[in-house]
Phi, psi and omega in degrees: 000133180271179185297315183297316179297319179299315182294323178295316178295321178299316179299321179293322183287332184254017185293345178274350179284160175300152185302316181296321179292322178298314180299319181297315181292319180297317178296319181299310183288329176296314178294320179298317179293319178299318179298316181292325178291322178294331178285352176115359178283152172282165180302317182296319179292322179296317179293320181293332181288340176279162176299161176298153183298322181296313180294321181297313182292324176296317179298321180296315180294323177296318179297319181295320181293326183282336181291136178292139180274125179285129179272154176295131184296332182288332184291337181271353184289310183241119177295161185300319182298321180292322178301311181294324177298316179294323178296315180292320181297320182267007183301324178301330181284305186281344174283338180284337181299310177296325179295316179296317178298320178296319178296317178298319178294322177295319178295318179298317177297321178296319177296322177296318178295319178298317177301316180295316181295314179297320178300315178294320178297316178298320179295317179295319178297321180294316181293313181295318179297323178298318180283339179273349184305313182299317182289324179288325179299317181287334183273313187204118184291317178299324177293327178295317180297317178296319179295319178297317178298319179294318179297314180295320177296318179295320178296324180284324184276332182302313178295325179297318178296317182294315181294323176297316178297315182293324182285323186272339184298313180299322178295319178297316180296318178297321178294319179296323180288321187272343184298313179299319179295321179295315180297319179295319179294324177293321177296316180295323177295321180294321181290321182287332185296000000 
């Protein structure tokens, strides 16, 4: 077996190890083979001088199991009971965040509904005022002038209400969709901290 075949088999045998450990082992055996080849051995002899792959991979896994696992230094700072005590103690603060967000979304939804209703009202006023113009003109000229102004104002305000409703609705819907996930992620961060 040549060096390249040995390295490929080694990579297959250690693929369950952590990435950093795999890189370390591959570099180690690559250098060991290179050193032996520089000393004058052929690739096949250099590979044969190493332990068999089965024995080698078993020894590697045994060594990894025996090594003490370093714990994250932050996990020992605050015991679990203290974490939960702090979470419960600060719950009035972080429980209010979703409530406040929900209230803001409700107010925003109410504003969207108001825009839609006003837009429809302005549109109805413009159409009705347009059809009432002849009868009001014949009855009272000052009332006709006020009616024309109202119709023109309604024609001008109806599109603004509609465009505002149309522009803000997708953002409102996206906020409604993302708020539960955001609140849940904040809760998970608080629990993990």
